[in-house]
Coordinates of C-alpha atoms in Angstrom, one line a residue:
Chain W
M1 CA 34.0 5.9 16.6
N2 CA 33.1 2.3 14.4
W3 CA 29.9 0.7 14.7
E4 CA 28.6 -2.3 12.4
I5 CA 25.0 -2.4 12.2
V6 CA 23.2 -6.0 11.7
I7 CA 19.5 -6.4 10.7
G8 CA 17.0 -9.2 10.6
L9 CA 13.2 -8.8 8.9
E10 CA 10.2 -11.4 9.4
V11 CA 7.9 -10.1 7.7
H12 CA 3.8 -11.5 7.7
T13 CA 2.7 -11.7 4.8
Q14 CA -1.8 -12.1 4.0
L15 CA -2.2 -14.7 1.5
S16 CA -4.5 -13.5 -1.0
T17 CA -7.2 -16.3 -0.2
H18 CA -10.9 -15.8 -0.6
T19 CA -10.9 -18.0 2.9
K20 CA -9.4 -18.5 6.4
I21 CA -6.6 -20.9 6.3
F22 CA -8.5 -23.2 8.9
S23 CA -12.2 -22.6 7.8
G24 CA -14.4 -21.6 4.6
A25 CA -15.2 -18.3 6.2
S26 CA -14.5 -15.0 4.2
T27 CA -11.3 -13.3 4.5
T28 CA -12.8 -10.2 2.9
Y29 CA -11.1 -6.7 4.3
G30 CA -13.5 -4.6 6.3
A31 CA -16.5 -6.4 7.2
E32 CA -19.0 -5.8 9.4
P33 CA -17.3 -7.2 12.8
N34 CA -17.8 -11.1 13.6
T35 CA -19.6 -11.0 10.5
Q36 CA -16.9 -13.3 9.4
A37 CA -16.4 -15.0 12.3
D38 CA -17.3 -18.7 11.9
A39 CA -17.3 -21.8 14.8
V40 CA -13.5 -21.7 13.7
S41 CA -12.2 -18.5 14.4
I42 CA -14.4 -17.4 18.0
A43 CA -13.0 -20.9 18.6
L44 CA -16.5 -22.9 19.3
P45 CA -15.6 -26.2 21.7
G46 CA -15.5 -29.3 19.5
V47 CA -14.2 -27.6 15.7
L48 CA -11.3 -28.6 14.2
P49 CA -9.2 -26.5 11.6
V50 CA -9.1 -28.2 8.3
L51 CA -5.8 -26.8 6.2
N52 CA -6.7 -24.6 3.0
K53 CA -5.5 -25.5 -0.2
G54 CA -4.7 -21.8 -1.4
A55 CA -2.9 -21.1 1.6
V56 CA -0.5 -24.0 1.2
E57 CA 0.1 -23.5 -2.4
R58 CA 0.7 -20.2 -2.0
A59 CA 3.7 -20.9 0.7
V60 CA 5.1 -23.4 -2.3
K61 CA 4.7 -21.0 -4.7
F62 CA 6.9 -17.7 -2.7
G63 CA 9.2 -21.2 -1.4
L64 CA 10.2 -21.4 -5.3
A65 CA 10.4 -18.2 -5.8
V66 CA 12.8 -17.7 -3.5
G67 CA 14.6 -21.0 -4.4
A68 CA 14.4 -22.9 -1.0
H69 CA 14.0 -26.1 0.4
I70 CA 10.2 -27.1 0.0
A71 CA 10.0 -29.8 3.3
P72 CA 8.0 -32.5 2.0
R73 CA 6.8 -32.8 5.3
S74 CA 5.7 -30.1 7.6
V75 CA 3.8 -29.6 10.8
F76 CA 1.8 -27.5 12.5
A77 CA 1.9 -26.6 15.9
R78 CA 0.7 -24.6 18.6
K79 CA 1.6 -21.7 20.0
N80 CA -0.1 -20.8 23.5
Y81 CA -0.8 -17.5 24.9
F82 CA -3.5 -16.4 26.4
Y83 CA -5.1 -13.4 24.9
P84 CA -9.0 -12.9 23.5
D85 CA -8.3 -11.6 19.9
L86 CA -7.0 -15.3 19.6
P87 CA -9.8 -17.4 21.8
K88 CA -8.5 -21.0 21.5
G89 CA -5.6 -19.4 23.7
Y90 CA -3.3 -20.5 20.9
Q91 CA -2.2 -19.5 17.8
I92 CA -1.6 -21.9 15.2
S93 CA 1.4 -22.1 13.2
Q94 CA 5.1 -23.7 12.3
F95 CA 7.4 -24.4 14.3
D96 CA 10.7 -26.3 13.8
L97 CA 9.3 -28.1 10.5
P98 CA 8.0 -25.2 8.1
V99 CA 6.7 -25.1 4.7
V100 CA 9.8 -23.3 3.2
G101 CA 13.4 -23.8 4.0
M102 CA 16.3 -22.0 3.3
G103 CA 16.4 -19.5 0.3
A104 CA 17.5 -16.2 -1.1
L105 CA 16.5 -12.6 -2.2
T106 CA 18.7 -10.1 -4.6
I107 CA 17.9 -6.3 -3.9
Q108 CA 19.2 -3.7 -5.2
V109 CA 20.6 -1.5 -2.6
E110 CA 20.0 2.8 -3.5
P111 CA 21.9 4.3 -1.0
L112 CA 20.3 7.3 1.1
S113 CA 22.7 9.5 1.8
G114 CA 25.7 10.9 -0.1
N115 CA 27.3 9.8 -3.5
A116 CA 27.6 5.9 -3.1
K117 CA 26.8 4.2 -5.7
P118 CA 23.6 1.7 -5.8
Y119 CA 24.5 -2.0 -5.8
E120 CA 23.2 -5.1 -5.4
K121 CA 22.7 -7.8 -2.8
V122 CA 21.8 -11.6 -1.4
V123 CA 19.4 -11.7 1.6
R124 CA 19.3 -15.6 2.7
I125 CA 15.6 -16.4 4.2
T126 CA 15.7 -17.8 6.8
R127 CA 12.1 -20.0 6.9
A128 CA 9.0 -18.7 5.6
H129 CA 6.0 -20.9 7.6
L130 CA 2.2 -20.9 7.4
E131 CA -0.1 -19.4 10.6
E132 CA -3.3 -17.6 11.3
D133 CA -3.9 -14.2 12.0
A134 CA -5.3 -13.2 15.3
G135 CA -8.7 -11.3 15.5
K136 CA -8.6 -6.7 16.5
S137 CA -8.8 -5.3 19.8
V138 CA -11.0 -2.1 20.2
H139 CA -10.2 -0.6 23.5
G140 CA -11.9 2.4 24.9
A141 CA -15.2 1.4 23.2
T142 CA -17.0 1.1 26.8
Q143 CA -15.7 1.4 30.1
G144 CA -13.5 -1.1 31.6
M145 CA -14.3 -3.2 28.5
T146 CA -12.1 -4.5 25.3
G147 CA -14.3 -5.3 22.2
V148 CA -13.0 -8.1 20.2
D149 CA -13.2 -8.4 16.1
L150 CA -12.3 -12.0 15.2
N151 CA -13.1 -11.4 11.2
R152 CA -9.4 -11.9 10.9
A153 CA -8.5 -14.4 13.1
G154 CA -7.7 -17.4 11.0
T155 CA -6.5 -15.3 8.5
P156 CA -3.8 -17.1 6.0
L157 CA -0.2 -15.5 6.9
L158 CA 3.1 -16.0 5.1
E159 CA 5.8 -15.7 7.6
I160 CA 8.5 -14.8 5.9
V161 CA 12.0 -14.6 8.2
S162 CA 15.1 -13.4 7.1
E163 CA 18.8 -13.8 8.2
P164 CA 20.5 -11.3 10.0
D165 CA 22.1 -9.9 6.1
M166 CA 21.6 -6.8 6.0
C167 CA 23.6 -3.4 7.7
S168 CA 21.8 -0.5 7.1
A169 CA 18.2 0.7 7.0
A170 CA 19.1 1.1 3.3
E171 CA 19.7 -2.4 2.7
A172 CA 16.5 -3.5 4.8
V173 CA 14.3 -1.5 3.0
A174 CA 15.1 -2.6 -0.7
Y175 CA 15.5 -5.9 0.9
A176 CA 11.3 -5.3 2.4
K177 CA 10.6 -3.4 -1.2
T178 CA 12.0 -6.4 -3.1
L179 CA 10.2 -8.8 -1.1
H180 CA 6.7 -6.9 -1.6
N181 CA 7.1 -6.8 -5.0
L182 CA 7.8 -10.2 -5.2
V183 CA 4.6 -11.8 -3.6
R184 CA 2.5 -9.7 -5.4
W185 CA 4.4 -10.4 -8.8
I186 CA 3.4 -13.7 -7.7
G187 CA 0.4 -13.4 -6.8
I188 CA 0.2 -14.7 -3.5
S189 CA -0.4 -11.3 -1.4
D190 CA -2.4 -8.3 -2.5
G191 CA 0.2 -6.6 0.1
N192 CA -1.2 -4.0 0.7
M193 CA 0.0 -1.9 3.8
Q194 CA -3.0 -0.4 4.7
E195 CA -4.5 -2.9 5.0
G196 CA -1.9 -5.1 7.1
S197 CA -1.7 -6.8 4.4
F198 CA 2.4 -7.1 4.5
R199 CA 3.6 -6.2 8.1
C200 CA 6.9 -6.0 8.9
D201 CA 8.9 -6.9 12.2
V202 CA 13.0 -5.0 11.8
N203 CA 15.4 -6.4 14.9
V204 CA 18.3 -4.2 15.0
S205 CA 21.5 -4.8 16.8
V206 CA 25.1 -2.8 16.7
R207 CA 28.6 -4.1 17.5
K208 CA 32.1 -3.0 17.0
P209 CA 33.2 -4.6 13.9
G210 CA 34.8 -8.2 14.9
E211 CA 33.0 -8.7 17.6
P212 CA 30.0 -11.1 18.1
L213 CA 26.4 -9.9 17.7
G214 CA 25.5 -7.4 19.6
T215 CA 21.6 -8.1 21.9
R216 CA 18.8 -6.8 19.5
R217 CA 15.7 -5.3 20.1
E218 CA 12.5 -5.7 17.8
I219 CA 10.8 -3.0 15.5
K220 CA 7.3 -4.5 16.0
N221 CA 4.5 -3.7 12.9
L222 CA 6.2 -1.7 10.3
N223 CA 3.5 -0.7 7.8
S224 CA 5.4 1.7 5.5
F225 CA 8.6 1.6 3.9
K226 CA 9.7 5.4 4.9
Y227 CA 8.8 4.4 9.0
M228 CA 10.7 1.4 8.6
Q229 CA 14.0 3.9 7.6
Q230 CA 13.3 6.1 10.2
A231 CA 12.4 3.5 13.2
I232 CA 15.9 1.9 12.2
D233 CA 18.0 5.7 12.2
F234 CA 16.5 6.2 15.6
E235 CA 16.8 2.8 17.0
V236 CA 20.7 2.6 15.6
Q237 CA 21.2 5.9 16.9
W238 CA 20.0 5.4 20.6
Q239 CA 21.4 2.2 20.4
I240 CA 25.3 3.6 20.0
D241 CA 24.6 6.3 22.4
T242 CA 23.1 3.8 24.7
I243 CA 26.5 1.7 25.0
E244 CA 28.7 4.4 24.5
N245 CA 27.3 6.5 27.5
G246 CA 28.2 3.2 29.7
G247 CA 24.7 1.8 29.5
K248 CA 23.6 -1.7 28.0
I249 CA 21.0 -3.3 25.5
H250 CA 18.6 -5.8 27.1
Q251 CA 16.2 -7.5 24.4
A252 CA 12.7 -6.4 23.9
T253 CA 10.0 -5.6 21.8
I254 CA 9.5 -1.9 20.8
L255 CA 7.1 0.2 18.5
F256 CA 7.5 3.3 15.9
N257 CA 5.6 6.1 16.7
P258 CA 5.6 8.4 13.6
D259 CA 4.3 11.2 15.2
T260 CA 7.8 11.8 17.8
G261 CA 10.0 9.4 15.1
E262 CA 11.2 8.0 18.2
T263 CA 11.1 4.4 19.2
R264 CA 10.4 3.0 22.8
A265 CA 9.9 -0.5 24.2
M266 CA 6.7 -2.3 24.7
R267 CA 8.0 -5.2 26.6
S268 CA 10.7 -6.9 27.6
K269 CA 10.9 -10.2 25.0
E270 CA 9.6 -13.5 26.4
D271 CA 11.8 -16.7 25.7
A272 CA 10.7 -18.5 23.3
H273 CA 10.6 -21.7 25.7
D274 CA 7.1 -19.1 27.4
Y275 CA 4.8 -20.3 23.9
R276 CA 5.3 -24.1 25.0
Y277 CA 5.4 -25.0 21.2
F278 CA 3.9 -28.4 20.3
P279 CA 2.8 -30.5 17.3
D280 CA -1.4 -29.7 16.8
P281 CA -2.9 -32.8 17.4
D282 CA -5.9 -31.7 15.3
L283 CA -3.9 -31.0 12.3
L284 CA -2.0 -34.4 10.7
P285 CA 1.6 -33.2 8.7
L286 CA 1.4 -31.3 5.4
D287 CA 3.2 -33.5 2.5
I288 CA 3.5 -31.5 -0.3
T289 CA 3.8 -33.7 -3.2
P290 CA 5.8 -33.9 -6.2
Q291 CA 2.9 -33.1 -8.2
M292 CA 1.7 -30.3 -6.3
L293 CA 5.5 -29.0 -6.8
E294 CA 5.6 -28.9 -10.5
A295 CA 2.2 -27.8 -10.6
M296 CA 3.4 -25.2 -7.9
R297 CA 6.4 -24.5 -10.6
A298 CA 4.5 -24.1 -13.5
T299 CA 2.3 -20.9 -12.4
L300 CA 5.9 -19.6 -11.4
P301 CA 5.5 -15.8 -14.3
E302 CA 9.2 -15.0 -15.3
L303 CA 10.4 -13.5 -11.7
P304 CA 12.0 -10.0 -11.1
E305 CA 14.9 -10.6 -11.3
A306 CA 15.3 -12.3 -14.3
R307 CA 12.7 -9.9 -16.5
R308 CA 15.8 -7.4 -14.5
A309 CA 19.0 -9.2 -16.3
R310 CA 16.7 -9.6 -19.5
Y311 CA 15.9 -6.2 -19.9
V312 CA 19.8 -4.9 -19.1
N313 CA 21.5 -7.9 -21.2
D314 CA 18.4 -7.9 -24.4
L315 CA 17.6 -5.4 -24.7
G316 CA 20.1 -3.0 -23.5
L317 CA 18.3 -1.6 -20.9
S318 CA 20.5 0.5 -18.3
A319 CA 20.0 -0.8 -14.8
Y320 CA 18.0 2.2 -13.8
D321 CA 15.6 1.6 -16.3
A322 CA 15.2 -2.1 -16.0
N323 CA 14.8 -1.6 -12.2
S324 CA 12.3 1.1 -12.3
L325 CA 9.9 -1.0 -15.2
T326 CA 10.3 -4.1 -12.5
S327 CA 9.4 -2.3 -10.0
S328 CA 6.0 -3.9 -10.0
R329 CA 3.7 -7.0 -11.8
E330 CA 1.7 -4.8 -14.3
M331 CA 4.4 -2.3 -15.2
A332 CA 6.8 -5.1 -16.5
D333 CA 4.2 -6.3 -18.2
F334 CA 3.0 -2.6 -19.5
F335 CA 6.3 -2.2 -21.0
D336 CA 6.7 -5.8 -22.5
A337 CA 3.4 -5.0 -24.4
C338 CA 4.4 -2.0 -25.7
V339 CA 8.1 -3.0 -26.8
A340 CA 5.8 -6.3 -28.5
T341 CA 4.5 -3.9 -30.9
V342 CA 7.0 -1.1 -31.0
S343 CA 10.1 -2.4 -29.9
N344 CA 12.1 0.7 -29.3
A345 CA 12.7 -0.8 -25.8
K346 CA 14.9 2.6 -25.0
L347 CA 12.0 4.7 -26.4
C348 CA 9.2 2.6 -24.2
A349 CA 11.5 2.6 -20.9
N350 CA 11.6 6.4 -21.5
W351 CA 8.3 7.1 -21.6
L352 CA 6.5 4.0 -19.1
I353 CA 9.1 5.8 -16.5
G354 CA 8.9 9.5 -17.0
E355 CA 5.4 10.5 -18.7
L356 CA 3.7 7.5 -17.5
S357 CA 4.6 6.9 -14.2
A358 CA 4.5 10.7 -13.0
Q359 CA 1.3 11.0 -14.5
L360 CA -0.3 8.0 -12.3
N361 CA 1.7 9.4 -9.5
R362 CA 0.0 13.3 -10.2
D363 CA -3.4 11.3 -9.6
G364 CA -2.4 9.6 -7.0
L365 CA -3.2 5.8 -9.3
D366 CA -1.3 2.3 -9.5
M367 CA -0.5 0.6 -12.6
A368 CA -3.4 -1.3 -12.4
Q369 CA -5.5 1.4 -12.5
C370 CA -4.2 3.3 -15.5
P371 CA -6.8 4.5 -17.8
V372 CA -4.2 4.3 -21.0
S373 CA -4.0 1.0 -22.3
T374 CA -1.1 -0.9 -24.0
G375 CA -2.6 -0.5 -27.4
Q376 CA -3.3 3.2 -27.1
M377 CA 0.3 3.8 -25.7
S378 CA 2.1 2.0 -28.1
G379 CA -0.3 3.1 -30.8
M380 CA 1.6 6.9 -30.0
L381 CA 4.8 5.4 -29.2
A382 CA 4.9 4.0 -32.8
R383 CA 4.2 7.4 -34.3
I384 CA 6.9 8.8 -32.2
S385 CA 9.3 5.8 -33.3
D386 CA 8.3 6.5 -37.5
N387 CA 8.7 9.7 -37.0
T388 CA 5.4 10.7 -37.7
I389 CA 5.2 13.1 -34.6
S390 CA 7.7 14.7 -32.3
N391 CA 8.4 13.6 -28.5
A392 CA 6.5 16.7 -27.5
G393 CA 3.1 16.3 -29.9
G394 CA 3.8 12.8 -28.6
K395 CA 2.6 14.2 -24.9
D396 CA 0.1 16.1 -26.5
V397 CA -1.2 12.8 -27.8
F398 CA -1.2 11.0 -24.5
R399 CA -2.6 13.8 -22.5
T400 CA -5.7 13.5 -24.8
L401 CA -5.3 9.8 -24.4
W402 CA -5.2 9.9 -20.7
A403 CA -7.9 12.1 -19.8
E404 CA -10.6 11.5 -23.4
G405 CA -9.2 7.9 -24.5
G406 CA -9.1 7.3 -28.2
D407 CA -6.5 6.3 -30.5
A408 CA -3.4 7.8 -31.3
D409 CA -3.7 7.9 -35.0
T410 CA -7.1 9.8 -34.4
I411 CA -5.4 12.3 -32.3
I412 CA -2.7 13.0 -34.3
E413 CA -5.0 13.4 -37.5
A414 CA -7.5 16.0 -35.2
K415 CA -4.5 18.2 -33.6
G416 CA -2.5 18.1 -36.8
L417 CA 0.4 17.3 -34.9
K418 CA 2.0 15.2 -37.6
Q419 CA 5.7 16.4 -38.0
V420 CA 6.9 18.2 -41.4
S421 CA 9.5 15.5 -42.5
D422 CA 9.5 17.3 -46.4
S423 CA 12.6 18.1 -46.7
G424 CA 11.7 20.8 -49.7
A425 CA 9.1 22.4 -46.7
I426 CA 11.5 22.3 -44.0
E427 CA 14.7 24.7 -46.4
A428 CA 12.5 26.5 -47.9
L429 CA 11.3 27.7 -43.9
V430 CA 15.3 28.0 -43.7
D431 CA 15.5 30.3 -46.2
E432 CA 12.9 32.3 -45.5
I433 CA 14.4 32.6 -42.3
I434 CA 17.8 33.1 -43.6
V435 CA 16.4 36.4 -45.8
A436 CA 14.5 37.6 -43.1
Q437 CA 17.2 37.5 -40.2
A438 CA 20.1 38.8 -42.6
D439 CA 21.9 40.8 -39.9
K440 CA 21.8 37.4 -37.1
V441 CA 22.8 35.1 -40.3
A442 CA 26.2 37.8 -40.6
E443 CA 26.9 37.2 -37.3
Y444 CA 26.6 33.7 -36.8
R445 CA 28.9 33.3 -39.4
S446 CA 31.5 35.6 -38.0
G447 CA 32.1 33.0 -35.1
K448 CA 29.1 33.3 -32.8
D449 CA 28.0 30.0 -32.7
K450 CA 25.5 30.7 -29.9
L451 CA 22.8 31.8 -31.9
F452 CA 22.3 28.3 -33.6
G453 CA 19.2 28.1 -31.0
F454 CA 17.9 31.0 -31.5
F455 CA 16.9 29.6 -35.1
V456 CA 16.0 26.7 -34.2
G457 CA 13.9 28.9 -32.0
L458 CA 12.9 31.0 -35.1
A459 CA 12.3 28.1 -38.1
M460 CA 10.1 25.5 -35.3
K461 CA 8.2 27.7 -34.3
A462 CA 7.4 28.7 -38.4
S463 CA 6.4 25.5 -39.0
K464 CA 4.3 25.5 -35.5
G465 CA 6.5 23.2 -33.4
K466 CA 6.2 20.5 -36.4
A467 CA 9.4 20.6 -38.1
N468 CA 11.3 17.0 -37.3
P469 CA 14.0 18.6 -34.8
A470 CA 16.9 16.3 -36.1
Q471 CA 15.9 17.3 -40.1
L472 CA 15.8 20.7 -38.8
N473 CA 19.2 21.1 -37.3
E474 CA 20.9 19.1 -40.2
V475 CA 18.8 21.7 -42.8
L476 CA 20.0 24.8 -40.3
L477 CA 23.5 23.5 -40.3
K478 CA 23.9 23.5 -44.0
K479 CA 22.4 26.2 -44.8
L480 CA 23.8 28.9 -42.2
A481 CA 27.1 27.4 -43.2
G482 CA 26.7 29.3 -46.3
Chain C
M1 CA 12.1 -30.4 17.8
I2 CA 10.3 -29.4 20.5
P3 CA 12.4 -27.2 22.6
Y4 CA 14.0 -29.2 26.0
Q5 CA 11.8 -28.3 28.6
P6 CA 13.9 -28.7 31.6
H7 CA 10.9 -27.8 34.4
L8 CA 8.8 -30.7 33.2
Y9 CA 11.6 -33.0 32.8
K10 CA 12.3 -32.5 36.5
A11 CA 8.1 -33.6 37.3
F12 CA 8.7 -36.4 35.8
T13 CA 11.0 -37.7 38.0
M14 CA 9.7 -37.2 41.5
S15 CA 6.0 -37.2 42.7
L16 CA 4.0 -34.6 43.3
S17 CA 3.7 -32.4 46.7
T18 CA 0.1 -31.4 48.1
A19 CA 1.5 -27.9 47.4
D20 CA 2.4 -28.5 43.5
V21 CA -1.2 -29.8 43.0
Q22 CA -2.5 -26.8 45.2
K23 CA -0.9 -24.3 43.0
V24 CA -2.0 -26.3 39.5
A25 CA -5.1 -26.2 40.6
R26 CA -4.7 -22.7 41.3
L27 CA -3.3 -21.9 37.7
A28 CA -6.6 -23.9 36.4
R29 CA -9.1 -21.9 38.3
L30 CA -10.1 -25.2 39.7
A31 CA -11.8 -25.0 43.8
M32 CA -11.0 -28.8 45.6
N33 CA -10.7 -29.6 48.7
N34 CA -7.7 -31.3 50.7
T35 CA -9.9 -34.7 50.0
E36 CA -9.6 -34.0 46.3
I37 CA -6.2 -32.8 45.9
E38 CA -4.9 -35.9 47.9
A39 CA -7.1 -38.3 45.2
A40 CA -5.7 -35.5 42.6
R41 CA -2.2 -35.9 43.8
V42 CA -2.0 -39.8 43.7
Q43 CA -3.3 -40.1 40.1
L44 CA -0.7 -37.4 38.7
S45 CA 1.5 -38.4 40.0
G46 CA 0.7 -42.1 38.5
I47 CA 0.8 -40.2 35.5
F48 CA 4.4 -39.3 36.2
E49 CA 5.2 -42.5 36.5
L50 CA 4.0 -43.8 33.2
I51 CA 5.9 -41.0 31.6
A52 CA 9.4 -42.0 33.8
E53 CA 8.8 -45.0 32.3
M54 CA 8.3 -43.8 28.6
Q55 CA 11.9 -41.5 29.0
A56 CA 14.2 -44.3 29.6
V57 CA 13.2 -46.3 26.5
D58 CA 16.7 -45.6 24.0
T59 CA 14.7 -43.7 21.0
T60 CA 18.3 -43.4 19.7
G61 CA 18.1 -42.9 15.8
I62 CA 14.0 -42.5 15.8
A63 CA 12.6 -39.8 14.2
P64 CA 9.6 -38.3 16.2
M65 CA 6.1 -38.6 15.4
S66 CA 4.6 -35.4 15.3
H67 CA 0.8 -37.2 15.4
A68 CA -0.2 -40.5 16.4
Q69 CA -1.6 -41.0 13.2
D70 CA 0.7 -42.2 10.1
L71 CA -1.5 -40.2 7.4
S72 CA -1.2 -36.6 5.9
Q73 CA -3.6 -33.7 5.7
R74 CA -6.4 -33.3 3.3
L75 CA -6.7 -30.4 2.2
R76 CA -9.8 -27.8 1.7
E77 CA -10.7 -26.1 -1.2
D78 CA -10.7 -22.4 -1.6
I79 CA -14.6 -21.9 -1.3
V80 CA -16.5 -20.0 1.1
T81 CA -19.0 -22.2 2.7
E82 CA -19.6 -20.3 6.1
T83 CA -22.2 -17.5 6.5
N84 CA -23.0 -15.1 8.4
Q85 CA -24.2 -16.8 12.2
R86 CA -23.3 -13.3 13.9
E87 CA -26.9 -13.0 15.8
L88 CA -26.3 -16.9 16.5
F89 CA -23.1 -16.8 18.0
Q90 CA -23.4 -13.9 19.6
S91 CA -26.8 -14.9 21.9
I92 CA -24.5 -17.6 24.1
A93 CA -21.5 -14.0 24.3
P94 CA -21.7 -12.8 28.2
Q95 CA -21.8 -9.3 26.1
V96 CA -21.5 -7.7 23.4
E97 CA -21.7 -4.6 21.7
S98 CA -22.1 -3.0 17.9
G99 CA -21.1 -6.4 16.8
L100 CA -18.3 -6.6 19.1
Y101 CA -17.9 -9.5 21.6
L102 CA -16.7 -7.7 25.3
V103 CA -13.7 -8.6 27.4
P104 CA -12.5 -7.3 30.4
Q105 CA -10.2 -4.4 29.5
V106 CA -6.6 -5.9 28.1
I107 CA -4.1 -3.6 29.0
E108 CA -0.8 -3.8 26.7

């Protein structure tokens, strides 16, 4: 039976400010419990919140990056719930008047199965609002008690809500990855998923084509793209099975268990009304002035989408290459720096996506930690580009740059990697082979074309791998033809 | 807009019963004797009448205020100003352990 999947995401991204959203306490990750929990974080009576400019600026920057309407005036509201990880008894959030309104994000979807081709899709962003994070509860330290660490309480979050525009796990993952790349690209969040800087809640429902939306269940707190995909796949199948077996879906909040690969209900979803939202009397409305808007616009870098288009249209790269190169700002900037000196875009792209990325993976590093500088890399690429060394020689140079540093020209000299492009030398070498291998040459000339590779191998060996491959091929073809 | 909350509006139009006040007192964890309950009932009903009077004003076309003062929020520079005062803060906490505030077990 045919089912349509409907998915929307709510992403909590932690903003990369030094201090909390409503106080001057540090937000540094991993501090001793409660050493960064000031009077505001622990909600001592009489304290007042004072809004962090850095958090507002980052929210505005995000809004601009997704082409959203930025509210000239937005309002903070109290979301009431009682839980010791937020000792005020409410979370300061935004409700009916968020700072960022409707925007959109273009995503590149890689279908997960079959031979389906990658495609592009626009996902609408409903809104993004500022709010404070809660603290952490530690269970089981003392019998019958819960320990509370309020270091995280008051950390600024931007909650980014999408429209239910995604219709597969692949699309949801593509959206989350694109968003994750974007918040790091524009420098508003470190996006560290292990530390909870980028947490995804996924709303999933299923329906028959043409029917109204089904009841959704919300998978909470996914902090890995792999888990997101597994959780959605499991949840979709569960919902379809439930309905096909005559059951009914009830709105619920659910958790994904990575060990079993299953989702399970956590609690039935409260009505929004239960939170008794109302404007926080401690905070005045937030005005975004045109000056601030323009100042933020001026700090926006070229966005991933624009850069991808530039790589395809101006540099003639494939969509695949352009996607890979814009998978992080560091990668794209590295590429731009190489192309600026080497100008052979395809060569630079191949090396960055191939050898460099593979080496980063092997060493478990990300681009920001790459031990080879753009200067070192382009020094090496320039020597491949001008035929001083072969691609294989380039790998040798790259390995040395990675492990020991230095510069390409010195390494090429020291290792004798310069390829032989002197046509006289290559011809002499080929002549010798033709004399020594008279039998094979005769076979080749009588129609055994496959032997060509054999001659190439011999010649390369004779040149100690230094012969310019293109030139060698040419000379061999000519001489073998007799 | 704040969502329409029918249970509140209903309260505006009627005076409170003794049972209502007892329920609210229990929710607020206030121990009140019968005299206090009656006094609170009269006072709270008076407040509801006042609200009902305000509700009767025609506000069509007037944008709701989110704050009593017509000012905008002052922004603070993103600079750390707070120091670690855990010892001081935890000196008045009922129970602490390894730097954590201890509260009765929360079951999710």
